């Protein structure tokens, strides 16, 4: 049995939106969550665990120039900014390069809806990092 302690690194990840790779990406997190709760009947101990709705959410962290690029793409498509683009047309593709025995992995987030972003800076800021939270409808691997 062979063990390999090399994990995927941030540098091994690339993210594409609107057929463009995000060059000024500072971070990306996305998750799938299933609502769960204990199921009770007679007595005070649970007899099972019940599943409910599934929720997909995430957070994109980019430099301000990347946000401007995304907003420009939205304007070119006829929308005011990235928040106005319908979820039906936004897909985020996340690719993790193969290496050290791990295979190429691609995650596809479909039906992405960005919900907010902030603007502004503070004294002595050297750059502007923007967090853009989002919801999405499904997660699949290619």
Tab-separated table of C-alpha atoms in Angstrom:
chain	number	residue	atom	x	y	z
A	1	UNK	CA	0.000	0.000	0.000
A	2	UNK	CA	1.336	3.402	-0.974
A	3	UNK	CA	0.494	6.580	0.885
A	4	UNK	CA	0.858	10.020	-0.610
A	5	UNK	CA	0.619	13.018	1.684
A	6	UNK	CA	0.510	15.566	-1.164
A	7	UNK	CA	-2.867	17.320	-1.078
A	8	UNK	CA	-4.261	19.637	-3.702
A	9	UNK	CA	-2.908	23.182	-3.352
A	10	UNK	CA	-4.577	26.500	-4.092
A	11	UNK	CA	-2.238	26.911	-7.065
A	12	UNK	CA	-3.695	23.690	-8.539
A	13	UNK	CA	-7.192	25.192	-8.813
A	14	UNK	CA	-8.633	27.247	-11.653
A	15	UNK	CA	-12.101	28.825	-11.811
A	16	UNK	CA	-14.052	29.787	-14.932
A	17	UNK	CA	-17.146	31.997	-15.231
A	18	UNK	CA	-18.539	33.264	-18.550
A	19	UNK	CA	-15.883	31.225	-20.425
A	20	UNK	CA	-13.143	33.228	-18.734
A	21	UNK	CA	-10.634	32.020	-16.144
A	22	UNK	CA	-10.556	34.237	-13.054
A	23	UNK	CA	-6.986	35.538	-12.870
A	24	UNK	CA	-7.567	37.711	-9.788
A	25	UNK	CA	-9.189	35.011	-7.673
A	26	UNK	CA	-8.306	35.188	-3.968
A	27	UNK	CA	-10.547	32.401	-2.721
A	28	UNK	CA	-13.536	30.208	-3.414
A	29	UNK	CA	-15.669	28.134	-1.098
A	30	UNK	CA	-18.792	26.170	-1.944
A	31	UNK	CA	-20.868	23.709	-0.019
A	32	UNK	CA	-23.768	21.329	-0.174
A	33	UNK	CA	-25.918	21.089	2.922
A	34	UNK	CA	-28.781	18.752	3.742
A	35	UNK	CA	-31.226	19.802	6.434
A	36	UNK	CA	-31.346	17.057	9.024
A	37	UNK	CA	-33.119	16.636	12.310
A	38	UNK	CA	-33.593	13.963	14.875
A	39	UNK	CA	-36.848	12.014	14.585
A	40	UNK	CA	-38.664	11.428	17.864
A	41	UNK	CA	-41.532	9.157	18.806
A	42	UNK	CA	-42.332	7.608	22.197
A	43	UNK	CA	-39.847	8.547	24.897
A	44	UNK	CA	-37.183	11.233	24.830
A	45	UNK	CA	-34.544	9.534	22.664
A	46	UNK	CA	-34.376	9.927	18.884
A	47	UNK	CA	-35.345	6.883	16.836
A	48	UNK	CA	-33.782	8.112	13.610
A	49	UNK	CA	-32.495	11.044	11.627
A	50	UNK	CA	-34.723	12.604	9.012
A	51	UNK	CA	-33.377	14.375	5.902
A	52	UNK	CA	-34.965	17.476	4.430
A	53	UNK	CA	-34.152	20.074	1.813
A	54	UNK	CA	-30.761	20.389	0.135
A	55	UNK	CA	-29.067	23.800	-0.066
A	56	UNK	CA	-26.084	24.827	-2.183
A	57	UNK	CA	-24.175	28.012	-1.345
A	58	UNK	CA	-20.764	29.523	-1.781
A	59	UNK	CA	-18.524	32.548	-1.607
A	60	UNK	CA	-16.243	33.942	-4.288
A	61	UNK	CA	-13.347	36.135	-3.182
A	62	UNK	CA	-11.757	38.271	-5.917
A	63	UNK	CA	-9.752	41.433	-6.351
A	64	UNK	CA	-11.768	44.472	-7.372
A	65	UNK	CA	-10.449	44.306	-10.949
A	66	UNK	CA	-12.009	40.857	-11.366
A	67	UNK	CA	-15.347	42.166	-10.083
A	68	UNK	CA	-15.132	44.970	-12.656
A	69	UNK	CA	-14.437	42.357	-15.347
A	70	UNK	CA	-17.476	40.298	-14.273
A	71	UNK	CA	-19.660	43.409	-14.206
A	72	UNK	CA	-18.406	44.405	-17.671
A	73	UNK	CA	-19.351	40.949	-19.004
A	74	UNK	CA	-22.802	41.341	-17.427
A	75	UNK	CA	-23.225	44.795	-19.020
A	76	UNK	CA	-22.139	43.440	-22.412
A	77	UNK	CA	-24.941	40.854	-22.059
A	78	UNK	CA	-27.484	43.588	-21.311
A	79	UNK	CA	-27.580	43.533	-17.495
A	80	UNK	CA	-26.722	46.271	-14.985
A	81	UNK	CA	-24.132	44.124	-13.149
A	82	UNK	CA	-23.348	40.564	-12.058
A	83	UNK	CA	-26.190	40.614	-9.512
A	84	UNK	CA	-28.771	41.122	-12.271
A	85	UNK	CA	-27.679	38.158	-14.412
A	86	UNK	CA	-30.266	35.347	-14.182
A	87	UNK	CA	-29.142	32.218	-12.406
A	88	UNK	CA	-30.054	30.109	-15.439
A	89	UNK	CA	-27.052	31.415	-17.402
A	90	UNK	CA	-24.271	31.401	-14.787
A	91	UNK	CA	-22.103	28.304	-14.423
A	92	UNK	CA	-18.919	28.146	-12.348
A	93	UNK	CA	-16.410	25.475	-13.370
A	94	UNK	CA	-13.734	24.603	-10.813
A	95	UNK	CA	-10.825	22.443	-11.967
A	96	UNK	CA	-8.211	20.866	-9.712
A	97	UNK	CA	-5.127	19.761	-11.680
A	98	UNK	CA	-3.922	16.218	-11.455
A	99	UNK	CA	-0.654	15.492	-9.720
A	100	UNK	CA	1.101	13.286	-7.172
A	101	UNK	CA	-1.261	10.407	-7.854
A	102	UNK	CA	-4.498	12.359	-7.590
A	103	UNK	CA	-6.694	12.541	-10.714
A	104	UNK	CA	-7.952	15.658	-12.466
A	105	UNK	CA	-11.156	16.788	-10.758
A	106	UNK	CA	-13.712	19.196	-12.161
A	107	UNK	CA	-16.710	20.492	-10.211
A	108	UNK	CA	-19.518	22.243	-12.072
A	109	UNK	CA	-21.799	24.595	-10.141
A	110	UNK	CA	-24.948	25.257	-12.187
A	111	UNK	CA	-27.650	27.845	-11.690
A	112	UNK	CA	-25.468	30.358	-9.830
A	113	UNK	CA	-27.042	33.531	-8.429
A	114	UNK	CA	-24.730	36.142	-6.917
A	115	UNK	CA	-26.403	38.019	-4.071
A	116	UNK	CA	-24.199	40.983	-3.090
A	117	UNK	CA	-20.843	42.694	-3.272
A	118	UNK	CA	-19.372	45.711	-1.521
A	119	UNK	CA	-17.482	48.727	-2.772
A	120	UNK	CA	-15.144	51.150	-1.040
A	121	UNK	CA	-11.712	51.201	0.515
A	122	UNK	CA	-9.971	52.323	3.677
A	123	UNK	CA	-6.913	54.442	4.316
A	124	UNK	CA	-3.641	52.637	3.492
A	125	UNK	CA	-5.339	49.812	1.561
A	126	UNK	CA	-2.994	48.380	-1.066
A	127	UNK	CA	-5.720	46.471	-2.898
A	128	UNK	CA	-9.454	45.800	-2.658
A	129	UNK	CA	-10.646	42.256	-1.991
A	130	UNK	CA	-14.341	41.666	-2.666
A	131	UNK	CA	-16.426	38.782	-1.335
A	132	UNK	CA	-19.397	37.779	-3.477
A	133	UNK	CA	-21.718	35.255	-1.826
A	134	UNK	CA	-23.894	33.093	-4.038
A	135	UNK	CA	-26.476	30.330	-4.126
A	136	UNK	CA	-26.556	27.650	-6.785
A	137	UNK	CA	-28.861	24.838	-7.853
A	138	UNK	CA	-26.639	21.813	-8.398
A	139	UNK	CA	-23.121	20.450	-8.059
A	140	UNK	CA	-21.736	17.808	-10.383
A	141	UNK	CA	-18.367	16.530	-11.452
A	142	UNK	CA	-17.451	16.287	-15.099
